[in-house]
Coordinates of C-alpha atoms in Angstrom, one line a residue:
Chain A
M1 CA -0.5 0.0 0.0
G2 CA 1.7 3.1 -0.9
L3 CA 1.5 5.3 2.3
D4 CA 4.1 5.7 4.4
I5 CA 2.5 5.7 7.9
R6 CA 5.1 8.3 9.2
F7 CA 3.6 10.9 6.9
P8 CA 0.4 11.0 9.1
I9 CA 2.3 9.9 12.6
G10 CA 4.9 12.8 12.1
L11 CA 2.3 15.2 10.9
M12 CA -0.5 14.9 13.3
F13 CA 1.8 15.0 16.3
T14 CA 3.9 18.0 15.1
I15 CA 0.2 19.7 15.3
F16 CA -0.3 18.3 18.5
G17 CA 2.5 19.1 19.6
F18 CA 2.3 22.7 18.4
I19 CA -1.1 23.5 20.0
L20 CA 0.2 22.2 23.5
S21 CA 3.5 23.7 23.3
I22 CA 1.7 27.4 22.8
Y23 CA -1.6 26.6 25.0
G24 CA 1.5 25.8 27.6
L25 CA 2.9 29.0 27.3
F26 CA 0.0 31.2 27.8
T27 CA -1.0 29.9 30.5
N28 CA 2.5 29.4 31.9
S29 CA 1.3 31.9 35.0
N30 CA -2.1 29.9 35.7
T31 CA -0.9 28.1 38.9
E32 CA -4.5 27.2 39.6
M33 CA -5.0 24.8 36.2
Y34 CA -1.7 23.6 36.8
A35 CA -2.2 22.5 41.0
K36 CA -3.9 19.5 38.9
S37 CA -0.6 18.3 37.5
L38 CA 1.6 19.0 40.8
S39 CA 2.8 22.4 39.5
I40 CA 4.3 21.3 36.9
N41 CA 3.4 22.7 33.5
I42 CA 2.4 19.4 31.9
N43 CA 1.1 20.8 28.6
L44 CA 4.4 22.6 27.6
W45 CA 6.1 19.7 28.3
M46 CA 4.2 16.9 26.3
G47 CA 3.5 19.5 23.7
V48 CA 7.5 20.2 23.3
F49 CA 8.0 16.2 23.4
M50 CA 5.2 15.4 20.5
L51 CA 6.9 18.2 18.7
I52 CA 10.2 16.4 18.5
F53 CA 8.6 13.4 18.2
G54 CA 6.1 14.4 15.3
S55 CA 9.7 15.8 13.7
I56 CA 11.5 12.4 14.0
M57 CA 8.9 10.5 12.3
F58 CA 8.4 13.6 9.6
Y59 CA 12.3 13.6 9.0
F60 CA 12.7 9.8 8.1
A61 CA 9.6 9.7 5.9
M62 CA 10.6 13.0 4.2
K63 CA 14.2 11.2 3.8
K64 CA 12.8 7.9 1.8
V65 CA 10.8 10.3 -0.4
L66 CA 13.7 12.1 -1.5
K67 CA 16.2 9.3 -1.6
Q68 CA 13.4 7.4 -4.4
K69 CA 13.5 10.9 -6.3
I70 CA 17.1 10.7 -6.7
Chain B
M1 CA -16.3 13.7 43.6
G2 CA -18.2 13.8 40.4
L3 CA -17.5 11.6 36.8
K4 CA -17.9 14.9 34.8
F5 CA -14.8 16.4 33.0
E6 CA -14.8 19.8 32.3
L7 CA -13.5 20.5 28.8
G8 CA -12.1 23.5 27.0
W9 CA -12.2 24.0 23.6
I10 CA -8.3 22.8 23.1
D11 CA -9.5 19.3 24.2
Y12 CA -11.8 19.4 21.7
A13 CA -9.5 20.5 19.1
I14 CA -7.2 17.3 19.7
M15 CA -9.9 14.9 19.7
L16 CA -11.3 16.8 16.1
I17 CA -7.6 16.8 14.4
Y18 CA -7.2 12.9 15.9
F19 CA -10.9 12.2 14.0
I20 CA -9.9 14.0 10.8
F21 CA -6.9 11.8 10.5
V22 CA -8.3 8.9 11.2
L23 CA -10.5 8.8 8.4
G24 CA -8.1 10.5 6.5
I25 CA -6.2 7.8 6.3
G26 CA -9.4 5.7 5.4
W27 CA -9.4 7.8 2.2
A28 CA -6.1 7.8 1.4
L29 CA -5.9 3.7 1.1
K30 CA -9.1 4.1 -1.2
K31 CA -7.3 4.3 -4.3
Y32 CA -5.6 1.1 -3.6
M33 CA -8.8 -1.2 -2.7
K34 CA -9.3 -2.6 -6.0
S35 CA -9.6 -6.3 -4.7
A36 CA -10.9 -8.1 -2.2
S37 CA -7.3 -9.3 -1.3
A38 CA -6.1 -5.7 -0.7
F39 CA -9.3 -5.1 0.8
L40 CA -9.4 -7.9 3.6
E41 CA -5.7 -9.2 3.6
A42 CA -4.2 -5.7 3.2
G43 CA -2.3 -6.9 -0.1
R44 CA 0.1 -8.5 1.8
S45 CA 2.4 -5.5 1.8
M46 CA 2.9 -4.5 5.5
P47 CA 6.5 -3.5 6.6
A48 CA 7.1 -6.0 9.6
W49 CA 7.5 -3.0 12.2
V50 CA 3.8 -1.8 10.9
A51 CA 2.4 -5.1 11.5
G52 CA 4.2 -5.6 14.7
L53 CA 2.6 -2.2 16.1
A54 CA -0.2 -3.3 14.7
F55 CA -0.4 -6.6 16.2
I56 CA 0.2 -5.2 19.6
S57 CA -2.3 -2.3 19.6
T58 CA -5.0 -4.5 18.5
N59 CA -4.7 -6.0 22.0
L60 CA -4.2 -2.5 23.5
G61 CA -8.2 -2.4 23.3
A62 CA -10.0 -0.1 25.9
L63 CA -11.4 -3.0 27.8
E64 CA -7.9 -4.1 28.0
V65 CA -6.4 -0.2 29.4
M66 CA -9.3 0.3 31.6
G67 CA -9.3 -3.5 32.9
M68 CA -5.8 -4.0 33.5
T69 CA -5.5 -0.3 35.3
G70 CA -8.4 -1.6 37.2
S71 CA -6.5 -4.9 37.9
G72 CA -3.5 -3.0 38.9
A73 CA -5.4 -1.5 42.0
K74 CA -7.1 -4.7 42.6
Y75 CA -3.9 -7.0 42.4
G76 CA -1.0 -5.0 42.1
M77 CA 2.2 -5.6 40.3
L78 CA 0.7 -9.3 39.5
T79 CA -1.4 -8.0 36.9
T80 CA 2.1 -8.0 34.9
H81 CA 1.3 -11.6 34.8
F82 CA -0.7 -11.1 32.0
Y83 CA 2.2 -9.2 30.1
W84 CA 5.2 -11.9 30.6
I85 CA 4.5 -15.0 31.7
G86 CA 1.1 -14.6 30.2
A87 CA 1.8 -13.3 26.4
I88 CA 5.9 -13.4 25.6
P89 CA 6.6 -17.1 25.5
A90 CA 3.0 -17.7 23.7
M91 CA 4.4 -14.8 21.3
I92 CA 8.0 -16.1 21.0
F93 CA 6.5 -19.6 19.8
L94 CA 3.6 -17.7 17.6
A95 CA 6.6 -16.1 15.5
L96 CA 9.4 -18.9 15.4
F97 CA 6.9 -21.8 15.3
M98 CA 3.5 -21.1 13.7
M99 CA 4.3 -18.1 11.7
P100 CA 6.0 -20.2 8.8
F101 CA 2.7 -22.1 8.5
Y102 CA -0.1 -19.7 8.7
Y103 CA 1.7 -17.5 6.3
G104 CA 3.0 -20.3 4.0
S105 CA 0.6 -22.1 3.9
K106 CA -1.3 -19.5 2.1
A107 CA -4.3 -19.7 4.0
R108 CA -6.2 -16.4 4.2
S109 CA -7.5 -16.9 7.6
V110 CA -7.0 -18.8 11.0
P111 CA -10.4 -21.0 9.6
E112 CA -8.7 -21.6 6.2
Y113 CA -6.0 -23.0 7.5
L114 CA -8.0 -25.8 9.6
K115 CA -10.0 -26.4 6.1
L116 CA -6.7 -26.9 4.1
R117 CA -4.8 -28.8 7.1
Y118 CA -8.4 -31.0 8.0
D119 CA -11.2 -30.5 6.7
E120 CA -14.8 -28.2 5.7
K121 CA -16.7 -28.9 9.0
T122 CA -13.1 -28.0 11.1
R123 CA -13.6 -24.6 9.9
G124 CA -17.0 -24.5 9.6
L125 CA -17.5 -24.8 13.1
N126 CA -14.3 -22.5 14.2
A127 CA -15.3 -19.7 11.5
I128 CA -18.8 -19.5 12.9
L129 CA -17.6 -19.3 16.6
F130 CA -15.3 -16.6 15.9
A131 CA -17.8 -14.4 13.7
V132 CA -19.7 -14.4 17.1
M133 CA -17.2 -13.6 19.5
T134 CA -15.8 -10.9 17.4
I135 CA -18.7 -9.5 16.7
L136 CA -19.6 -9.8 20.7
A137 CA -16.5 -8.2 21.5
S138 CA -16.5 -5.3 19.3
G139 CA -20.2 -4.9 20.5
I140 CA -19.1 -4.7 23.9
S141 CA -16.5 -2.3 23.4
M142 CA -18.6 -0.1 21.7
Y143 CA -21.4 -0.2 24.6
A144 CA -18.3 0.7 27.0
L145 CA -17.2 3.9 24.7
A146 CA -20.8 5.2 24.6
L147 CA -21.1 4.8 28.5
L148 CA -17.8 6.6 29.1
M149 CA -18.9 9.4 26.5
E150 CA -22.2 9.7 28.0
T151 CA -20.9 9.6 31.8
V152 CA -17.6 11.6 31.0
L153 CA -18.4 13.8 28.9
G154 CA -21.8 14.1 29.1
W155 CA -22.4 13.4 25.4
N156 CA -26.1 11.2 25.0
F157 CA -25.5 7.6 25.0
H158 CA -27.1 6.4 21.9
L159 CA -25.4 9.5 19.8
S160 CA -21.9 8.5 21.3
L161 CA -22.6 4.6 20.2
M162 CA -23.5 5.6 16.7
L163 CA -21.1 8.5 16.3
S164 CA -18.1 5.6 17.2
A165 CA -20.0 3.0 15.1
V166 CA -19.7 5.7 12.0
I167 CA -16.7 6.9 12.0
V168 CA -15.3 2.9 12.7
L169 CA -17.3 1.9 9.8
G170 CA -15.6 5.0 7.6
Y171 CA -12.5 4.0 8.2
T172 CA -12.5 0.2 7.9
Y173 CA -14.8 0.3 5.0
L174 CA -12.6 2.9 2.8
G175 CA -9.7 1.5 3.3
G176 CA -10.1 -2.1 4.8
L177 CA -7.9 -4.0 6.8
S178 CA -4.6 -1.9 6.0
S179 CA -6.9 0.9 7.1
A180 CA -7.4 -0.7 10.5
I181 CA -4.0 -1.7 10.6
Y182 CA -2.3 1.5 9.9
N183 CA -4.6 3.2 12.2
E184 CA -3.6 0.7 14.9
V185 CA -0.1 2.2 14.5
L186 CA -1.5 5.9 14.8
Q187 CA -3.7 4.4 17.7
F188 CA -0.7 2.9 19.4
F189 CA 1.8 6.1 19.4
I190 CA -1.6 7.8 20.9
I191 CA -2.0 5.5 23.8
V192 CA 1.2 5.5 24.5
I193 CA 2.0 9.6 24.6
G194 CA -1.1 10.2 26.3
L195 CA -0.9 8.2 28.9
L196 CA 2.6 9.2 29.7
P197 CA 1.9 12.2 31.7
I198 CA -0.6 10.1 34.2
V199 CA 2.5 7.5 34.8
F200 CA 5.0 10.5 35.6
L201 CA 2.7 12.8 37.7
S202 CA 1.0 9.7 39.4
L203 CA 4.4 8.4 40.5
K204 CA 5.9 11.6 41.3
Q205 CA 3.3 12.4 43.6
V206 CA 3.8 8.9 45.7
G207 CA 7.9 10.1 45.7
G208 CA 8.6 7.6 42.8
W209 CA 8.8 3.5 43.4
S210 CA 10.2 3.6 46.9
G211 CA 7.9 6.0 47.6
L212 CA 5.3 3.2 46.0
E213 CA 6.3 0.9 48.0
H214 CA 6.3 2.6 51.4
S215 CA 3.0 3.7 50.5
L216 CA 1.6 0.6 49.8
A217 CA 2.8 -1.2 52.5
P218 CA 0.1 -0.6 55.3
I219 CA -2.9 -1.0 52.5
V220 CA -1.7 -4.2 51.5
S221 CA -1.0 -5.6 55.2
A222 CA -4.9 -4.7 56.2
K223 CA -5.8 -6.5 53.5
G224 CA -4.3 -9.8 55.2
Y225 CA -1.4 -10.0 52.6
A226 CA 2.7 -9.6 53.3
A227 CA 3.3 -5.9 53.1
D228 CA 4.9 -6.0 49.6
T229 CA 2.7 -8.3 47.8
F230 CA 1.9 -5.5 45.2
T231 CA 4.8 -4.9 44.1
S232 CA 5.9 -8.2 43.6
T233 CA 5.1 -10.6 41.0
W234 CA 5.9 -14.6 41.9
K235 CA 7.2 -13.9 45.2
Y236 CA 3.7 -14.7 46.9
T237 CA 2.1 -17.5 44.5
G238 CA 3.7 -20.2 47.0
A239 CA -0.2 -20.8 48.3
A240 CA -3.0 -19.4 46.4
K241 CA -4.1 -17.5 50.0
S242 CA -1.3 -15.8 50.2
N243 CA -1.6 -13.2 46.7
P244 CA -5.0 -11.6 45.6
L245 CA -4.8 -12.9 42.4
G246 CA -5.8 -16.4 44.6
V247 CA -3.8 -18.6 42.5
E248 CA -0.7 -20.3 42.8
W249 CA 2.4 -20.2 40.5
Y250 CA 1.3 -23.5 39.1
G251 CA -1.9 -22.2 37.9
I252 CA -0.5 -18.8 36.8
A253 CA 2.0 -20.9 35.0
A254 CA -0.3 -23.9 33.4
G255 CA -3.6 -21.8 33.0
L256 CA -2.1 -18.2 31.9
G257 CA 1.5 -18.8 30.5
F258 CA 0.3 -22.0 28.4
V259 CA -3.0 -22.3 28.0
L260 CA -4.7 -18.9 27.8
S261 CA -1.9 -17.0 26.2
F262 CA -0.9 -19.6 23.9
G263 CA -4.6 -20.0 22.8
Y264 CA -5.3 -15.9 22.6
W265 CA -2.3 -15.3 20.9
C266 CA -1.4 -18.3 18.6
T267 CA -4.5 -18.8 17.6
N268 CA -7.2 -15.7 17.3
F269 CA -7.3 -14.7 14.3
L270 CA -7.6 -10.6 15.1
I271 CA -4.0 -10.9 16.4
V272 CA -2.6 -13.6 13.6
Q273 CA -4.5 -11.4 11.0
R274 CA -2.0 -8.6 11.2
A275 CA 1.1 -11.0 11.3
M276 CA -0.3 -12.6 7.9
A277 CA -0.4 -9.2 6.2
A278 CA 3.3 -8.7 6.4
E279 CA 5.1 -8.7 3.5
S280 CA 7.3 -11.6 3.5
I281 CA 7.2 -14.9 5.6
N282 CA 10.4 -13.2 7.6
A283 CA 8.7 -10.1 8.1
A284 CA 5.4 -12.4 9.5
R285 CA 7.8 -14.2 11.6
K286 CA 9.3 -10.5 13.2
T287 CA 5.7 -9.3 13.6
P288 CA 5.2 -11.0 17.1
L289 CA 8.2 -10.0 17.9
I290 CA 8.5 -6.7 17.3
G291 CA 4.8 -6.6 18.9
A292 CA 6.9 -8.0 21.9
I293 CA 9.3 -5.3 22.3
P294 CA 6.7 -2.7 23.3
K295 CA 4.0 -5.5 25.3
M296 CA 6.9 -6.2 27.4
F297 CA 6.6 -2.4 28.7
I298 CA 3.1 -1.5 28.9
P299 CA 2.7 -2.6 32.1
F300 CA 4.1 0.7 33.5
L301 CA 2.3 2.7 31.2
I302 CA -1.4 1.0 32.2
I303 CA -0.6 -1.1 35.3
V304 CA 1.7 1.0 37.6
P305 CA -0.7 4.1 37.4
G306 CA -3.0 1.5 38.5
V307 CA -1.2 0.1 41.6
V308 CA -0.6 3.9 42.8
A309 CA -4.5 4.3 42.3
L310 CA -4.5 1.9 45.2
V311 CA -2.5 4.4 47.3
L312 CA -4.7 7.6 46.7
M313 CA -7.8 6.2 46.8
N314 CA -6.6 5.3 50.7
D315 CA -5.4 8.6 51.0
A316 CA -8.3 10.9 51.9
S317 CA -6.6 13.9 51.2
T318 CA -5.9 13.2 47.6
G319 CA -9.9 13.1 46.6
F320 CA -9.1 10.0 44.6
S321 CA -12.0 7.8 44.7
I322 CA -14.0 5.4 42.2
M323 CA -17.0 4.6 44.4
V324 CA -19.8 4.7 42.7
D325 CA -23.2 4.7 44.2
G326 CA -21.4 3.3 47.2
K327 CA -19.3 0.7 45.2
A328 CA -16.0 0.7 44.0
N329 CA -16.1 0.2 39.7
Y330 CA -12.6 -0.7 39.3
D331 CA -13.2 0.1 35.6
L332 CA -13.2 3.7 36.3
T333 CA -9.6 3.8 38.0
I334 CA -7.7 5.0 34.7
I335 CA -10.4 8.0 34.0
M336 CA -10.1 9.2 37.4
L337 CA -6.7 8.9 36.8
L338 CA -7.0 11.5 34.3
K339 CA -9.3 13.7 35.7
Q340 CA -7.0 14.0 38.8
Y341 CA -3.8 14.6 37.1
L342 CA -4.5 16.3 33.6
P343 CA -5.7 20.4 32.9
T344 CA -7.3 21.0 30.2
G345 CA -5.1 20.2 27.1
V346 CA -3.1 17.0 27.9
L347 CA -6.9 16.0 29.3
G348 CA -7.6 16.3 25.7
L349 CA -5.1 14.1 24.6
G350 CA -5.6 11.7 27.2
I351 CA -9.4 11.3 26.4
T352 CA -8.0 10.8 23.0
A353 CA -5.8 7.9 23.9
L354 CA -8.7 6.6 25.2
L355 CA -11.4 6.8 22.5
A356 CA -8.2 5.4 20.2
S357 CA -7.8 2.4 21.9
F358 CA -11.8 1.7 22.0
M359 CA -11.8 2.2 18.0
S360 CA -8.7 0.1 18.0
G361 CA -10.6 -2.9 19.5
M362 CA -13.6 -2.4 17.2
A363 CA -12.1 -2.0 14.1
G364 CA -9.8 -4.8 14.7
N365 CA -12.9 -7.1 15.3
V366 CA -14.5 -5.8 12.3
S367 CA -11.5 -6.5 10.1
A368 CA -11.1 -9.4 11.1
F369 CA -15.2 -10.4 11.3
N370 CA -15.3 -9.2 7.4
T371 CA -12.5 -11.9 6.2
V372 CA -13.8 -14.6 8.0
W373 CA -17.1 -13.8 6.3
T374 CA -16.5 -13.4 3.7
Y375 CA -13.7 -16.3 3.2
D376 CA -14.8 -18.6 5.3
I377 CA -18.2 -18.4 5.7
Y378 CA -19.8 -16.5 2.4
Q379 CA -17.3 -18.3 -0.3
S380 CA -17.8 -21.6 1.4
Y381 CA -20.9 -22.4 2.4
I382 CA -23.5 -19.1 1.0
R383 CA -21.7 -18.8 -2.7
P384 CA -22.1 -22.4 -3.5
A385 CA -25.5 -22.8 -2.4
T386 CA -26.7 -20.2 -5.0
G387 CA -25.1 -22.3 -7.5
N388 CA -22.5 -19.9 -8.9
K389 CA -19.2 -20.9 -7.7
D390 CA -17.0 -19.0 -9.6
A391 CA -17.6 -15.4 -8.6
D392 CA -14.8 -13.0 -9.9
D393 CA -12.9 -11.0 -7.8
K394 CA -14.6 -7.9 -7.4
H395 CA -17.8 -9.5 -6.1
Y396 CA -15.9 -10.8 -3.1
L397 CA -14.5 -7.1 -2.7
K398 CA -18.3 -6.2 -2.5
V399 CA -19.1 -9.1 0.0
G400 CA -15.9 -8.1 1.7
R401 CA -17.4 -3.9 1.8
L402 CA -20.8 -5.3 2.7
A403 CA -19.6 -7.3 5.7
T404 CA -18.2 -4.2 6.9
I405 CA -21.3 -2.9 7.3
F406 CA -23.2 -5.8 8.6
G407 CA -20.5 -6.3 11.3
V408 CA -21.0 -2.8 12.9
V409 CA -24.7 -3.2 12.6
V410 CA -24.7 -6.2 14.4
S411 CA -22.1 -4.7 16.7
I412 CA -24.4 -2.0 17.6
A413 CA -27.0 -4.6 18.4
A414 CA -24.7 -6.3 21.1
A415 CA -23.7 -2.7 22.5
Y416 CA -27.6 -2.9 23.9
L417 CA -26.5 -6.5 25.2
A418 CA -23.6 -5.9 26.6
G419 CA -25.2 -3.3 29.2
L420 CA -26.6 -6.6 31.2
F421 CA -22.6 -7.9 31.8
G422 CA -21.0 -6.5 35.0
N423 CA -17.4 -6.6 34.6
I424 CA -16.0 -6.3 31.3
M425 CA -13.3 -7.8 31.4
D426 CA -13.6 -11.1 33.2
F427 CA -16.4 -12.1 31.2
L428 CA -14.6 -11.4 28.1
Q429 CA -11.9 -13.9 29.2
T430 CA -14.4 -16.6 30.2
I431 CA -15.5 -16.2 26.2
F432 CA -12.1 -16.5 25.0
S433 CA -11.1 -19.2 27.0
M434 CA -14.0 -21.0 26.1
I435 CA -12.9 -21.2 22.5
N436 CA -9.6 -20.0 22.2
A437 CA -8.2 -23.1 24.7
P438 CA -9.3 -25.9 22.7
L439 CA -8.7 -24.6 19.2
F440 CA -4.8 -24.1 20.4
A441 CA -5.2 -27.7 21.1
V442 CA -6.0 -28.8 17.5
I443 CA -4.0 -26.5 16.0
F444 CA -0.9 -27.0 17.7
L445 CA -2.0 -30.9 17.2
G446 CA -2.3 -30.2 13.5
M447 CA 0.6 -28.8 13.0
F448 CA 3.4 -30.4 14.7
W449 CA 1.9 -34.8 14.2
K450 CA 0.8 -35.4 10.7
R451 CA -1.3 -38.1 12.1
T452 CA -4.2 -35.9 13.3
T453 CA -7.1 -36.2 11.3
G454 CA -10.1 -34.0 10.5
H455 CA -12.9 -36.4 12.9
A456 CA -10.4 -36.1 15.6
A457 CA -9.7 -32.3 15.2
F458 CA -13.7 -31.6 14.7
T459 CA -14.7 -33.4 18.0
G460 CA -11.6 -32.4 20.1
L461 CA -13.1 -28.7 19.2
L462 CA -16.4 -29.0 19.9
A463 CA -15.7 -31.2 23.1
G464 CA -13.4 -28.7 24.5
F465 CA -15.8 -26.4 24.2
L466 CA -18.3 -28.4 25.9
V467 CA -16.1 -29.0 28.6
A468 CA -15.5 -25.5 29.3
L469 CA -19.4 -24.7 29.1
L470 CA -19.8 -27.3 31.5
H471 CA -17.1 -26.2 34.1
H472 CA -18.3 -22.7 34.4
G473 CA -21.9 -23.7 35.0
L474 CA -20.7 -25.9 37.6
T475 CA -18.6 -23.9 39.2
I476 CA -18.7 -20.1 40.8
P477 CA -16.3 -17.6 42.0
E478 CA -17.0 -16.5 45.8
G479 CA -19.5 -13.8 46.2
A480 CA -20.8 -14.4 42.5
T481 CA -24.3 -13.1 42.7
T482 CA -25.2 -13.5 38.7
L483 CA -25.5 -16.5 37.1
V484 CA -22.8 -14.7 34.3
K485 CA -20.0 -15.7 36.4
G486 CA -21.1 -19.2 36.4
G487 CA -22.9 -22.1 38.4
W488 CA -25.9 -21.7 36.0
I489 CA -26.6 -26.1 35.8
G490 CA -25.5 -26.7 39.8
V491 CA -22.2 -25.5 42.2
V492 CA -20.0 -28.3 42.7
H493 CA -16.7 -26.3 43.6
T494 CA -16.4 -22.5 44.4
Y495 CA -13.1 -20.6 43.5
P496 CA -11.7 -18.1 45.6
V497 CA -11.6 -15.8 42.8
E498 CA -13.2 -15.4 39.6
M499 CA -9.5 -15.3 37.8
A500 CA -8.9 -18.6 38.9
Q501 CA -12.2 -20.0 37.9
N502 CA -11.1 -18.9 34.3
F503 CA -7.8 -20.5 34.5
W504 CA -9.1 -23.5 35.4
T505 CA -12.1 -23.4 32.7
A506 CA -9.3 -23.6 30.2
I507 CA -6.8 -25.8 31.8
F508 CA -9.6 -28.4 31.4
A509 CA -11.2 -26.9 28.2
F510 CA -7.7 -27.6 26.7
T511 CA -6.6 -30.8 28.5
T512 CA -10.1 -32.6 26.9
S513 CA -9.9 -31.4 23.6
A514 CA -5.5 -32.4 23.5
S515 CA -6.8 -36.1 24.9
L516 CA -9.6 -36.5 22.8
T517 CA -7.9 -35.1 19.6
V518 CA -5.0 -37.6 20.1
I519 CA -7.3 -40.9 20.7
L520 CA -9.4 -40.2 18.4
S521 CA -6.5 -39.5 15.5
L522 CA -5.3 -42.6 16.5
I523 CA -8.7 -44.5 15.9
T524 CA -9.8 -42.5 12.7
K525 CA -8.6 -43.1 8.8
K526 CA -5.7 -40.5 7.8
I527 CA -7.5 -38.6 5.1
K528 CA -4.9 -36.7 3.7
S529 CA -2.0 -38.0 2.0
D530 CA 1.5 -37.0 3.4
D531 CA 1.8 -34.6 -0.2
E532 CA -1.3 -32.6 1.0
L533 CA 0.3 -31.7 4.5
I534 CA 3.3 -30.0 2.5
G535 CA 3.3 -26.7 4.0
L536 CA 0.7 -27.2 6.8
V537 CA 3.0 -29.5 9.2
Y538 CA 6.0 -28.8 10.3
S539 CA 7.6 -32.9 9.5
M540 CA 6.4 -32.5 6.2
T541 CA 8.1 -28.9 5.4
P542 CA 11.2 -28.5 4.1
R543 CA 13.1 -25.9 6.2
S544 CA 13.2 -22.7 4.6
K545 CA 17.0 -22.0 3.2
V546 CA 16.5 -17.9 3.2
I547 CA 19.4 -16.3 4.8
V548 CA 19.2 -13.3 6.2
K549 CA 21.9 -11.0 6.3
E550 CA 21.6 -8.7 9.2
W551 CA 21.7 -10.2 12.7
Y552 CA 19.0 -8.1 13.6
N553 CA 16.6 -9.2 11.0
R554 CA 16.6 -13.1 12.0
P555 CA 13.5 -14.0 13.9
V556 CA 15.9 -16.2 16.4
V557 CA 18.0 -13.4 17.3
L558 CA 15.1 -11.3 17.8
A559 CA 13.4 -14.1 19.9
T560 CA 16.4 -14.4 21.9
I561 CA 16.5 -10.7 22.8
V562 CA 12.4 -10.6 23.9
G563 CA 13.0 -13.6 25.9
I564 CA 16.3 -12.4 27.9
I565 CA 14.3 -9.0 28.7
C566 CA 11.4 -10.4 29.9
V567 CA 13.2 -12.7 31.9
I568 CA 15.2 -9.6 33.4
L569 CA 12.1 -7.9 34.3
S570 CA 10.3 -10.9 35.7
I571 CA 13.5 -11.3 38.1
I572 CA 13.7 -7.0 39.0
F573 CA 10.0 -7.1 40.1
W574 CA 10.2 -10.7 41.8

């Protein structure tokens, strides 16, 4: 099947990572909100983590495509 | 504490994006669905890592996640027996010894293997039992999902049921098995990443692993067990009474480690189908082994937070509770953990992870059902009866698609029936043990003993199933009040817990089936000639001479690594 699953995985997690990082930055001063998560800005942490994970997936998928073109 | 979650727009946005991707994958695959084989077998084109992650993701359904987190709170780390001894040996055996025959025989399904190895009636019996079982399982998933959306998100139950059915139908109808497999890989990552924050936060709150052991001690002692029972796995299995599972080590090893797990991992078409969709025989053999690696670490993702939850529910200051109407509902453990720790944002991710695990359960069942329906029931019985034996491939593609719709519709009906049953996990397991244990006996004997005959296999399969039903009907777990739990014929024996009853049901079923099949094989005539058994039976099949260059691509090497990791984990958490 001509679909490299790393593309949708990479894309989706990059989007999720982007949204959560931005949201985490904007809500960083909201101590009440992060009382639940033991005063850790979990949105920012998970956002950055997903951004990295998504980009890696995407990078490997792209690498394969570029290799095939050459 | 109420059950309802306060969701923000960002949580809904994450959910929505996920659904768009799920359906998008189905849409992207639509153009490849030109033949029945592409639709129902994914064209046998999946890379090993994709098939391997799908293999494990199919099993990581929501019932599994919710049930196992609940079991973590109920039985502690003893629950890991379901992941280590109860899965890894069977997965290694499937990869090394059984996949060459499943894949190499060109059978398109497990029932079809039975037809090639034995005869039509054995296939028919298995196909029909399997079809009923998968639809039931899919219905239970759907029911649980709708119930969850109603209690947690405040959505209408019937609307939630229809919505989940439409999404699953959407992507399985569009892209068939490939779509189900690709989505399972996506689901695997979202489940792992979505539940990760709970693991960190819950462990952090109790002060890490040593803090957890420390806080557990008084709680576990109060239950009448040794203080470290809930953080050990084998240590207290010398006597059934000294551990919460209520089973001795040999019961765990024989019941869970052998009969239940080999029955489930080695014969359940839902699982085996993922490996059969791999691109080559070597990829097919690697599939269960690649899946085994994340499988060994999933306990840290779903069982450990459950164990922490036990500490939380015994500490009033945390405000954590799984009580509903004055009764502890262990299936809610994971939900309440999400609510306890996740602020809006990651909460959406956690909920999406749960929804994803529900969908992987349903889609897996639907995609296995439509294959068995099309090839083993329709093509074998219904089509010949209409007098038109040679239908073209396009016809079966259409039948496969219609079976997908039919499967989802019947699942919806089953979902409404599922509302009648209590502890979902245990009940499902009862059903599995009744069908899979005898099936494993029959397939195992067929693969490794060429003398096994079709009549013997059929009788063994049927007798094993009946003995399982009989055993379930005559025994009851302590304190059971409903007939669903057993004892519907009369009670001759009472087990301390339901788990013990399930183990022994499977052991009885397997023993009956295996011994009867052996005896009958010796006294019935062997119908299939030796030539007909090439590729189907171990002793009749020439060893393949394919040499895999890279050591890390060799199934035997991978299996050894998996085995060693599993032993190390068992020793660490002994």
